[in-house]
Coordinates of C-alpha atoms and ligand atoms in Angstrom, one line a residue:
X580 CA 100.3 135.5 153.1
X581 CA 99.0 132.8 155.5
X582 CA 100.9 130.0 157.0
X583 CA 99.6 127.5 154.5
X584 CA 100.9 129.3 151.5
X585 CA 104.2 129.9 153.2
X586 CA 104.5 126.2 153.8
X587 CA 103.6 125.5 150.2
X588 CA 106.2 128.0 149.1
X589 CA 108.9 126.2 151.1
X590 CA 107.8 122.8 149.8
X591 CA 107.6 124.4 146.3
X592 CA 111.3 125.4 146.6
X593 CA 112.3 122.0 147.9
X594 CA 110.4 120.4 145.0
X595 CA 112.0 122.8 142.6
X596 CA 115.5 121.8 143.9
X597 CA 114.6 118.2 143.8
X598 CA 113.2 118.7 140.4
X599 CA 116.5 120.2 139.2
X600 CA 118.3 117.3 140.6
X601 CA 116.1 114.8 138.8
X602 CA 116.3 116.8 135.7
X603 CA 120.1 116.5 135.9
X604 CA 119.9 112.8 136.6
X605 CA 117.6 112.4 133.6
X606 CA 120.0 114.3 131.4
X607 CA 122.8 111.9 132.4
X608 CA 120.8 109.0 131.1
X609 CA 120.6 108.9 127.4
X610 CA 117.4 110.6 126.4
X611 CA 116.4 107.6 124.3
X612 CA 116.3 105.5 127.3
X613 CA 113.4 107.5 128.8
X614 CA 112.7 111.1 129.6
X615 CA 111.3 113.1 126.8
X616 CA 111.6 112.2 123.1
X617 CA 110.7 114.4 120.2
X618 CA 109.5 113.1 116.9
X619 CA 107.9 114.5 113.8
X620 CA 104.4 113.4 112.8
X621 CA 101.3 114.4 110.8
X622 CA 99.7 115.3 114.2
X623 CA 100.5 115.0 117.9
X624 CA 98.1 113.2 120.2
X625 CA 96.4 114.5 123.3
X626 CA 96.1 111.1 125.0
X627 CA 98.9 108.7 125.5
X628 CA 99.2 105.2 127.0
X629 CA 101.8 102.5 127.5
X630 CA 101.4 99.0 126.2
X631 CA 102.2 97.8 129.7
X632 CA 99.1 99.6 131.0
X633 CA 97.2 96.8 129.3
X634 CA 99.0 93.9 130.9
X635 CA 101.7 93.3 128.3
X636 CA 104.8 91.4 129.1
X637 CA 108.0 92.1 127.1
X638 CA 109.8 88.8 127.6
X639 CA 109.5 87.6 124.0
X640 CA 107.5 84.6 125.0
X641 CA 104.2 85.7 126.5
X642 CA 101.5 86.4 123.9
X643 CA 100.4 90.1 124.0
X644 CA 97.7 89.8 121.4
X645 CA 95.0 90.7 124.0
X646 CA 97.1 93.6 125.3
X647 CA 97.5 95.1 121.8
X648 CA 93.8 94.7 121.0
X649 CA 92.7 96.1 124.3
X650 CA 95.0 99.0 124.1
X651 CA 94.0 100.0 120.6
X652 CA 90.3 99.5 121.3
X653 CA 90.6 101.6 124.4
X654 CA 92.5 104.4 122.7
X655 CA 90.1 104.4 119.7
X656 CA 87.7 106.1 122.2
X657 CA 89.9 109.2 122.1
X658 CA 89.8 109.5 118.3
X659 CA 87.5 112.5 118.4
X660 CA 89.3 114.2 121.3
X661 CA 92.7 114.8 119.7
X662 CA 93.6 111.2 119.1
X663 CA 95.8 108.9 121.1
X664 CA 99.2 107.3 121.0
X665 CA 100.3 103.9 122.2
X666 CA 103.9 103.7 123.3
X667 CA 105.7 100.4 123.0
X668 CA 108.4 100.4 125.7
X669 CA 111.8 98.6 125.6
X670 CA 111.3 94.8 125.5
X671 CA 110.3 92.0 123.1
X672 CA 106.6 92.0 122.6
X673 CA 105.2 88.9 121.0
X674 CA 101.8 89.2 119.4
X675 CA 99.4 88.0 116.8
X676 CA 98.1 90.2 114.0
X677 CA 96.3 93.4 115.2
X678 CA 94.2 96.2 113.6
X679 CA 94.9 99.9 113.8
X680 CA 92.3 102.7 114.4
X681 CA 92.0 106.3 113.2
X682 CA 93.7 109.3 114.7
X683 CA 96.2 107.0 116.2
X684 CA 100.0 106.8 116.7
X685 CA 101.9 103.6 117.4
X686 CA 105.3 104.8 118.8
X687 CA 108.1 102.2 119.1
X688 CA 110.9 103.0 121.6
X689 CA 114.3 102.4 120.1
X690 CA 114.8 99.2 122.2
X691 CA 111.3 97.9 121.5
X692 CA 110.8 94.9 119.3
X693 CA 107.3 93.8 118.2
X694 CA 107.6 90.2 117.4
X695 CA 105.1 88.5 115.1
X696 CA 103.8 85.2 116.4
X697 CA 104.4 82.0 114.4
X698 CA 101.1 80.5 115.7
X699 CA 99.0 80.5 112.5
X700 CA 95.7 80.6 114.5
X701 CA 96.6 84.2 115.5
X702 CA 96.4 85.3 111.9
X703 CA 92.8 85.8 110.8
X704 CA 92.0 85.0 107.1
X705 CA 90.8 87.9 105.1
X706 CA 89.4 88.0 101.5
X707 CA 91.5 88.5 98.4
X708 CA 92.0 92.1 97.3
X709 CA 89.3 93.0 94.7
X710 CA 92.0 94.2 92.2
X711 CA 93.8 90.9 92.5
X712 CA 90.9 88.4 92.4
X713 CA 92.9 85.9 94.5
X714 CA 95.9 85.8 96.8
X715 CA 99.3 86.4 95.3
X716 CA 100.7 83.1 96.5
X717 CA 97.7 80.8 96.2
X718 CA 94.1 81.0 95.0
X719 CA 91.6 81.8 97.6
X720 CA 92.1 83.8 100.8
X721 CA 95.1 85.3 102.5
X722 CA 96.3 85.7 106.0
X723 CA 95.7 89.2 107.5
X724 CA 98.7 91.4 107.5
X725 CA 100.6 91.6 110.8
X726 CA 99.6 95.2 111.4
X727 CA 96.5 95.9 109.4
X728 CA 94.2 98.9 108.9
X729 CA 91.2 99.6 106.7
X730 CA 88.9 102.6 106.2
X731 CA 91.1 104.8 108.4
X732 CA 92.3 108.3 108.5
X733 CA 95.3 109.9 110.2
X734 CA 97.4 107.0 111.3
X735 CA 101.1 107.2 112.3
X736 CA 103.5 104.3 112.9
X737 CA 106.8 105.7 114.1
X738 CA 109.5 105.6 116.7
X739 CA 113.1 106.5 117.4
X740 CA 114.1 103.4 115.4
X741 CA 112.3 100.6 117.3
X742 CA 111.9 97.3 115.4
X743 CA 109.1 95.1 114.0
X744 CA 110.2 91.6 113.4
X745 CA 108.0 89.4 111.2
X746 CA 109.9 86.2 112.1
X747 CA 109.3 85.3 108.5
X748 CA 111.6 82.2 108.3
X749 CA 108.9 79.7 109.1
X750 CA 106.6 81.2 106.5
X751 CA 109.3 81.2 103.8
X752 CA 110.0 77.5 104.6
X753 CA 106.3 76.5 104.3
X754 CA 105.9 78.6 101.2
X755 CA 108.9 77.0 99.5
X756 CA 107.7 73.5 100.4
X757 CA 104.2 74.3 99.0
X758 CA 102.6 73.8 102.3
X759 CA 100.4 76.9 102.4
X760 CA 96.9 77.0 100.9
X761 CA 96.6 80.8 101.6
X762 CA 98.7 83.8 100.8
X763 CA 101.3 84.7 103.3
X764 CA 100.8 87.8 105.5
X765 CA 102.4 91.1 104.7
X766 CA 104.0 93.1 107.5
X767 CA 102.0 96.3 107.3
X768 CA 98.9 96.7 105.1
X769 CA 96.7 99.9 105.1
X770 CA 93.6 99.8 102.9
X771 CA 91.1 102.4 101.8
X772 CA 92.8 105.0 104.1
X773 CA 94.0 108.6 104.0
X774 CA 96.7 110.5 105.8
X775 CA 99.1 107.8 106.7
X776 CA 102.7 108.1 108.0
X777 CA 105.2 105.3 108.5
X778 CA 108.6 106.5 109.6
X779 CA 111.8 106.0 111.6
X780 CA 111.5 102.3 112.4
X781 CA 113.3 99.2 111.4
X782 CA 111.4 96.3 109.8
X783 CA 112.9 92.9 109.6
X784 CA 112.0 89.5 108.1
X785 CA 108.5 90.0 106.9
X786 CA 106.7 86.8 105.9
X787 CA 106.2 88.4 102.4
X788 CA 105.9 92.1 101.3
X789 CA 106.8 94.6 104.0
X790 CA 104.8 97.8 103.6
X791 CA 101.6 97.6 101.5
X792 CA 99.4 100.7 101.3
X793 CA 96.5 100.0 98.9
X794 CA 93.5 102.0 97.7
X795 CA 94.8 104.8 99.8
X796 CA 96.1 108.4 99.5
X797 CA 98.2 111.0 101.2
X798 CA 100.9 108.6 102.4
X799 CA 104.3 109.7 103.9
X800 CA 107.0 107.1 104.4
X801 CA 110.4 108.1 105.6
X802 CA 113.4 106.8 107.5
X803 CA 112.6 103.1 107.2
X804 CA 115.3 100.5 107.5
X805 CA 114.0 97.3 105.9
X806 CA 116.1 94.1 106.1
X807 CA 115.4 90.6 104.9
X808 CA 117.8 87.8 103.6
X809 CA 118.6 88.3 99.9
X810 CA 117.2 84.8 99.2
X811 CA 113.9 85.2 101.1
X812 CA 110.9 84.8 98.8
X813 CA 108.8 87.9 97.8
X814 CA 110.1 90.1 100.6
X815 CA 109.4 93.3 98.6
X816 CA 110.2 96.4 100.6
X817 CA 107.5 99.0 99.9
X818 CA 104.6 98.4 97.5
X819 CA 102.4 101.4 96.8
X820 CA 99.4 99.7 95.2
X821 CA 96.5 101.7 93.7
X822 CA 97.6 104.7 95.8
X823 CA 97.6 108.4 95.1
X824 CA 99.9 111.1 96.6
X825 CA 102.7 109.0 98.2
X826 CA 106.1 110.2 99.3
X827 CA 108.9 107.8 100.1
X828 CA 112.1 109.3 101.4
X829 CA 115.3 108.2 103.1
X830 CA 114.8 104.5 103.2
X831 CA 117.4 101.8 103.3
X832 CA 116.3 98.4 102.0
X833 CA 118.0 95.0 101.7
X834 CA 115.6 92.4 100.4
X835 CA 114.9 89.2 98.5
X836 CA 112.7 90.9 96.0
X837 CA 112.1 94.5 94.6
X838 CA 113.1 97.2 97.1
X839 CA 110.1 99.2 95.9
X840 CA 107.4 97.7 93.7
X841 CA 104.8 100.1 92.4
X842 CA 101.5 98.2 91.6
X843 CA 97.9 98.7 90.7
X844 CA 96.1 95.3 90.4
X845 CA 96.3 92.2 88.3
X846 CA 94.8 91.5 84.9
X847 CA 91.0 91.5 84.6
X848 CA 90.6 92.2 88.3
X849 CA 92.8 95.2 88.3
X850 CA 91.3 96.5 85.0
X851 CA 87.8 96.2 86.6
X852 CA 88.7 98.0 89.8
X853 CA 90.7 100.6 87.8
X854 CA 92.5 102.5 90.5
X855 CA 95.9 103.8 89.4
X856 CA 99.0 104.5 91.4
X857 CA 99.8 108.1 90.6
X858 CA 101.6 111.1 92.0
X859 CA 104.4 109.1 93.7
X860 CA 107.7 110.6 94.7
X861 CA 110.7 108.4 95.8
X862 CA 113.9 110.1 96.9
X863 CA 117.1 109.1 98.6
X864 CA 116.5 105.4 98.5
X865 CA 119.4 102.9 99.0
X866 CA 118.7 99.4 97.8
X867 CA 120.6 96.0 97.8
X868 CA 118.7 93.2 96.1
X869 CA 120.9 90.9 93.9
X870 CA 117.9 89.2 92.3
X871 CA 115.5 92.0 91.8
X872 CA 114.9 95.7 91.0
X873 CA 115.6 98.8 92.9
X874 CA 112.2 100.2 91.7
X875 CA 109.8 97.9 89.8
X876 CA 106.8 99.2 88.0
X877 CA 104.5 96.2 87.9
X878 CA 104.2 93.5 87.2
X879 CA 100.6 94.1 88.5
X880 CA 99.8 97.4 86.8
X881 CA 96.4 96.8 85.4
X882 CA 94.8 99.9 87.1
X883 CA 97.6 102.1 85.6
X884 CA 100.8 103.7 86.9
X885 CA 101.5 107.3 86.1
X886 CA 103.4 110.3 87.3
X887 CA 106.2 108.6 89.2
X888 CA 109.2 110.8 90.1
X889 CA 112.3 109.1 91.5
X890 CA 115.6 110.9 92.4
X891 CA 118.8 110.4 94.2
X892 CA 118.7 106.6 94.1
X893 CA 121.6 104.4 95.1
X894 CA 121.8 100.7 94.4
X895 CA 124.5 98.2 95.2
X896 CA 124.7 94.6 94.0
X897 CA 121.2 94.8 92.6
X898 CA 119.9 93.2 89.5
X899 CA 118.5 96.3 87.8
X900 CA 117.7 99.9 88.6
X901 CA 114.2 100.8 87.4
X902 CA 112.4 97.8 85.8
X903 CA 109.0 97.9 84.0
X904 CA 107.3 94.5 84.1
X905 CA 104.1 93.8 82.2
X906 CA 102.4 91.4 79.8
X907 CA 99.7 90.9 77.3
X908 CA 96.5 90.6 79.4
X909 CA 97.5 93.3 81.9
X910 CA 95.9 96.2 80.2
X911 CA 96.5 99.5 82.0
X912 CA 99.5 101.7 81.5
X913 CA 102.8 102.8 82.8
X914 CA 103.4 106.4 81.7
X915 CA 104.9 109.7 82.7
X916 CA 107.8 108.1 84.6
X917 CA 110.7 110.4 85.6
X918 CA 114.0 109.3 87.1
X919 CA 117.2 111.3 87.7
X920 CA 120.4 111.0 89.6
X921 CA 121.0 107.3 90.1
X922 CA 124.4 106.0 91.4
X923 CA 124.7 102.3 90.8
X924 CA 127.3 99.7 91.5
X925 CA 127.5 96.1 90.5
X926 CA 124.3 95.7 88.4
X927 CA 123.3 92.9 86.0
X928 CA 121.2 95.4 84.0
X929 CA 121.0 99.2 84.4
X930 CA 117.7 99.5 82.5
X931 CA 115.2 96.7 82.1
X932 CA 111.8 96.5 80.6
X933 CA 109.9 93.2 80.2
X934 CA 106.8 92.9 78.0
X935 CA 106.4 89.1 78.5
X936 CA 106.3 88.9 82.2
X937 CA 103.4 86.4 82.2
X938 CA 102.2 85.4 85.6
X939 CA 98.4 85.6 85.3
X940 CA 95.9 85.2 88.1
X941 CA 93.9 82.6 86.2
X942 CA 93.1 81.7 82.6
X943 CA 90.3 84.2 82.5
X944 CA 92.5 87.1 81.5
X945 CA 91.9 88.9 78.1
X946 CA 95.0 88.4 75.9
X947 CA 93.8 91.5 73.8
X948 CA 94.2 93.7 76.9
X949 CA 97.5 95.4 75.9
X950 CA 99.3 97.7 78.3
X951 CA 100.3 101.2 77.2
X952 CA 104.0 102.0 78.0
X953 CA 104.9 105.6 77.2
X954 CA 106.9 108.6 78.2
X955 CA 109.6 107.0 80.3
X956 CA 112.5 109.3 81.2
X957 CA 115.9 108.5 82.7
X958 CA 118.8 110.9 83.2
X959 CA 122.0 111.6 85.1
X960 CA 122.9 108.0 85.8
X961 CA 126.4 106.8 86.8
X962 CA 126.8 103.0 86.9
X963 CA 129.9 100.9 87.5
X964 CA 130.6 97.2 87.2
X965 CA 127.7 96.5 84.9
X966 CA 127.1 93.2 83.0
X967 CA 124.4 94.5 80.5
X968 CA 123.6 98.2 80.0
X969 CA 120.0 97.5 79.0
X970 CA 117.5 94.9 78.1
X971 CA 114.4 96.6 76.7
X972 CA 111.8 94.2 75.5
X973 CA 108.4 95.7 74.3
X974 CA 105.5 93.8 73.0
X975 CA 105.1 93.0 69.3
X976 CA 102.3 95.2 67.9
X977 CA 102.4 97.2 71.2
X978 CA 105.7 99.0 71.2
X979 CA 106.9 100.8 74.4
X980 CA 107.3 104.4 73.2
X981 CA 108.6 107.8 74.2
X982 CA 111.7 106.4 76.0
X983 CA 114.2 109.2 76.7
X984 CA 117.6 108.4 78.2
X985 CA 120.2 111.2 78.7
X986 CA 123.5 111.8 80.5
X987 CA 124.3 108.2 81.4
X988 CA 127.8 106.8 82.0
X989 CA 128.0 103.1 82.4
X990 CA 131.3 101.4 83.2
X991 CA 131.3 97.7 82.4
X992 CA 132.4 94.7 84.4
X993 CA 135.6 92.9 83.5
X994 CA 133.8 90.4 81.3
X995 CA 130.9 92.4 79.8
X996 CA 128.4 90.8 77.5
X997 CA 128.8 91.6 73.8
X998 CA 125.2 92.8 73.2
X999 CA 125.1 95.7 75.6
X1000 CA 121.8 97.3 74.5
X1001 CA 119.3 94.5 73.7
X1002 CA 116.2 96.3 72.3
X1003 CA 113.1 94.9 70.7
X1004 CA 109.7 96.6 70.1
X1005 CA 110.5 99.9 71.7
X1006 CA 111.1 103.5 70.4
X1007 CA 112.8 106.6 71.8
X1008 CA 115.9 108.7 71.9
X1009 CA 119.2 108.9 73.8
X1010 CA 121.7 111.8 74.4
X1011 CA 125.1 111.6 75.9
X1012 CA 124.9 108.0 76.8
X1013 CA 127.9 105.6 77.0
X1014 CA 128.2 102.9 75.9
X1015 CA 126.2 103.9 72.8
X1016 CA 122.6 102.7 72.8
X1017 CA 120.8 100.5 70.3
X1018 CA 119.4 101.6 66.9
X1019 CA 115.9 101.8 68.3
X1020 CA 117.1 104.5 70.7
X1021 CA 119.2 106.7 68.3
X1022 CA 121.5 109.4 69.6
X1023 CA 119.7 112.7 69.1
X1024 CA 121.4 115.3 66.8
X1025 CA 120.7 118.1 69.3
X1026 CA 121.6 117.7 73.0
X1027 CA 118.6 116.4 74.8
X1028 CA 118.0 116.8 78.6
X1029 CA 115.2 114.3 79.3
X1030 CA 112.3 116.0 81.3
X1031 CA 111.8 115.9 85.0
X1032 CA 108.8 117.8 86.4
X1033 CA 109.5 121.1 88.1
X1034 CA 106.2 121.4 90.0
X1035 CA 105.6 119.9 93.5
X1036 CA 103.1 117.2 94.3
X1037 CA 100.5 118.0 97.0
X1038 CA 102.1 115.3 99.3
X1039 CA 105.4 117.2 99.2
X1040 CA 103.6 120.2 100.9
X1041 CA 102.3 118.1 103.8
X1042 CA 104.1 119.5 106.9
X1043 CA 105.0 117.3 109.8
X1044 CA 104.8 118.9 113.3
X1045 CA 107.2 118.1 116.2
X1046 CA 105.6 116.1 119.0
X1047 CA 107.1 115.7 122.4
X1048 CA 106.3 112.7 124.5
X1049 CA 107.5 111.6 127.9
X1050 CA 108.6 108.0 128.2
X1051 CA 108.0 107.2 131.9
X1052 CA 110.4 104.3 132.2
X1053 CA 114.2 104.0 132.6
Ligands
LIG1900 C1 113.2 110.7 111.8 O1 113.9 110.7 110.6 C2 114.2 112.0 110.1 C3 114.8 111.9 108.8 O2 114.9 110.7 108.3 C4 115.0 112.7 111.1 O3 115.2 114.1 110.7 C5 114.3 112.8 112.4 O4 115.2 113.4 113.4 C6 114.0 111.4 112.9 N1 113.2 111.5 114.1 C7 113.3 110.7 115.1 C8 112.5 110.9 116.3 O5 114.1 109.7 115.1
LIG1901 C1 90.3 109.2 126.5 O1 89.2 108.3 126.6 C2 89.0 107.9 127.9 C3 87.9 106.8 127.9 O2 86.8 107.3 127.2 C4 88.6 109.1 128.8 O3 88.4 108.6 130.1 C5 89.7 110.1 128.7 O4 89.4 111.2 129.4 C6 90.1 110.4 127.3 N1 91.2 111.3 127.2 C7 91.3 112.4 126.6 C8 92.6 113.2 126.7 O5 90.3 112.9 126.0
LIG1902 C1 91.0 93.3 111.4 O1 89.9 93.8 110.5 C2 89.6 92.9 109.5 C3 88.6 93.6 108.6 O2 87.8 94.5 109.3 C4 89.0 91.6 110.1 O3 88.7 90.7 109.1 C5 90.1 91.0 111.0 O4 89.6 89.8 111.6 C6 90.6 92.0 112.0 N1 91.8 91.4 112.6 C7 91.9 91.2 113.9 C8 93.2 90.7 114.4 O5 91.0 91.5 114.7
LIG1903 C1 85.8 100.6 103.3 O1 85.8 101.5 102.2 C2 85.5 100.8 101.0 C3 85.7 101.7 99.8 O2 85.1 102.9 100.1 C4 84.0 100.2 101.1 O3 83.7 99.5 99.9 C5 83.9 99.3 102.3 O4 82.6 98.9 102.5 C6 84.5 100.0 103.5 N1 84.6 99.0 104.6 C7 84.2 99.3 105.8 C8 84.4 98.2 106.8 O5 83.7 100.3 106.2
LIG1904 C1 118.1 102.0 112.8 O1 118.5 100.7 113.1 C2 119.0 100.0 112.0 C3 119.2 98.5 112.5 O2 119.8 98.5 113.7 C4 120.3 100.6 111.6 O3 120.9 99.9 110.6 C5 120.0 102.0 111.2 O4 121.2 102.7 110.9 C6 119.3 102.8 112.3 N1 118.8 104.1 111.8 C7 119.0 105.2 112.4 C8 118.5 106.4 111.7 O5 119.6 105.3 113.5
LIG1905 C1 95.6 72.5 102.0 O1 94.6 71.9 101.2 C2 94.8 70.5 101.0 C3 93.7 70.1 100.0 O2 92.4 70.7 100.3 C4 94.6 69.8 102.3 O3 94.8 68.4 102.1 C5 95.7 70.3 103.2 O4 95.6 69.8 104.5 C6 95.6 71.8 103.4 N1 96.8 72.3 104.1 C7 96.7 73.2 105.1 C8 98.0 73.6 105.7 O5 95.7 73.7 105.4
LIG1906 C1 96.9 115.1 103.6 O1 97.3 115.1 104.9 C2 97.6 116.4 105.5 C3 98.2 116.2 106.8 O2 97.7 115.2 107.5 C4 96.2 117.1 105.5 O3 96.4 118.4 106.0 C5 95.6 117.2 104.1 O4 94.3 117.8 104.2 C6 95.5 115.9 103.5 N1 95.1 116.0 102.1 C7 94.1 115.3 101.6 C8 93.9 115.5 100.1 O5 93.5 114.4 102.2
LIG1907 C1 131.7 93.3 89.9 O1 130.6 92.5 89.5 C2 130.8 91.1 89.7 C3 129.5 90.4 89.2 O2 129.3 90.7 87.9 C4 131.2 90.8 91.1 O3 131.5 89.4 91.2 C5 132.4 91.6 91.5 O4 132.7 91.4 92.9 C6 132.2 93.1 91.3 N1 133.4 93.8 91.5 C7 133.5 94.8 92.3 C8 134.8 95.5 92.4 O5 132.5 95.3 93.0
LIG1908 C1 124.1 116.6 80.2 O1 125.2 116.4 79.4 C2 125.5 117.6 78.6 C3 126.6 117.2 77.7 O2 127.7 116.7 78.4 C4 125.8 118.7 79.5 O3 126.1 119.9 78.8 C5 124.7 119.0 80.5 O4 125.0 119.9 81.4 C6 124.3 117.7 81.2 N1 123.0 118.0 81.8 C7 122.7 117.6 83.0 C8 121.4 118.0 83.5 O5 123.5 116.9 83.7
LIG1909 C1 117.8 89.9 74.1 O1 116.5 90.1 74.7 C2 115.6 89.1 74.3 C3 114.2 89.5 74.9 O2 114.3 89.8 76.3 C4 116.1 87.7 74.8 O3 115.2 86.7 74.5 C5 117.4 87.5 74.2 O4 118.0 86.3 74.8 C6 118.4 88.6 74.5 N1 119.6 88.4 73.7 C7 120.9 88.4 74.3 C8 122.0 88.1 73.4 O5 121.0 88.7 75.5

């Protein structure tokens, strides 16, 4: 052994001791404030950068639009070499709309807040979705979503519960005053993409819908907290729209519109594009939305909605549980819907179906395009403090059929309405339901347990891996 390596052994020992000391020190700080964090994701990334490497300033006032764009552009170069992650450190990071890239992870530290700018010039205009023909708020174009991605694969937006704040109040005000000529931005929109994960973050005050995957497949969403004032306009929580293989788990949503709204395009535009939402599983959802549904199917359903499985759903002070919304002119279908184990408290309606929703994109819709509503199954539902058990309104000459409702106990509010089950233009069966259903849903002579599929969807077999990343800040 020569002198040099003796020296390096001694310094090695010193570094080892110092290292232990620092490790101790790091352990004393809460791990979430720095050090190493573990998170689960579709894939871990070889390359990692901090937003501050690109000149970002987290004071809540400085615009970081350039920093986000530069960071994502730079990291897109690592796509083919194991992908890259961008870490958003503690701070308030004001920015305009920005676009994602493939093989990319956006990781928000728990004390990071990404703030959406209120400067309209930082929101590019993008064309209407082909399956809608126009913007949802106004004819013509729409503002790009705050965080947008198109034609991507393998994208993760996650964190240990960091926050994205859409600062929606100014948009809600302008929308209510009729001062917008374009459709408001959504918070996160991913189009024509595959292998998407959005998890473990808090989303607040979106200008309009929060999470909008469209024309996409293989989507994992879990651990989202979504919060908007209950009177904010169209702040739907999660809207899978013409998507296949989607899994939504463990989300808590308080909003001014539907907590989850399953969609597939609007009237003649949706019929023409013809991409259904199918193979969707929703579990362990908690919803508060006094003026809207826990899970809405529609009203835009012209590309079809099928094979939706929802279980272990909780709703409090919400207008309805699962609501089907459609109209003449929509075409398409809502079929093979399976729901079990709902716990509901303070609801206007437990079950609601509406065949006269109206709301057409333009007068060019075909009134002869009738939707097919069939094979709708609800079971194991406990509801308290309910005003109406059900309002089930099909379409004359286009009855909603194959409705099965079993094992449902509904306790009514102090002053319940007399007509508890208001049914028109529907057909089906009930079993072990209180209060007793309408004549169009007669009690079966044999005990019926409405079906729920036993097989697993491909998206349920997508395994997440544990990633470990060092957060070099304290
Ligand atoms: C993300 O959420 C899941 C379940 O919702 C939880 O098991 C996991 O520990 C969370 N991960 C992080 C990094 O917060
Ligand atoms: C990421 O890309 C940059 C720029 O092309 C390159 O210098 C770096 O080596 C890449 N990192 C990895 C881990 O491949
Ligand atoms: C994001 O991409 C879309 C479509 O490619 C484009 O129209 C838009 O301007 C981009 N947004 C930003 C902020 O660069
Ligand atoms: C994205 O994919 C769609 C559907 O495949 C295609 O029509 C469109 O041209 C693609 N856009 C880009 C920018 O590649
Ligand atoms: C995430 O943060 C939100 C808002 O502060 C909080 O309500 C929620 O409980 C947190 N979730 C987790 C898993 O810590
Ligand atoms: C909206 O359009 C009207 C009529 O074209 C125009 O007068 C008005 O200035 C526009 N408003 C905005 C905010 O662009
Ligand atoms: C879905 O995503 C998983 C994990 O990213 C991947 O292994 C699988 O091939 C994807 N499936 C399809 C059909 O794209
Ligand atoms: C029951 O529902 C009514 C609205 O119908 C509400 O005002 C009341 O607070 C609820 N009661 C309880 C105990 O939650
Ligand atoms: C449904 O109710 C029937 C009659 O009370 C009961 O025998 C059965 O176990 C229940 N089934 C489920 C799946 O809860
Ligand atoms: C029953 O439902 C129909 C159709 O939704 C509605 O027009 C009617 O007002 C309801 N009747 C009562 C008594 O609630």
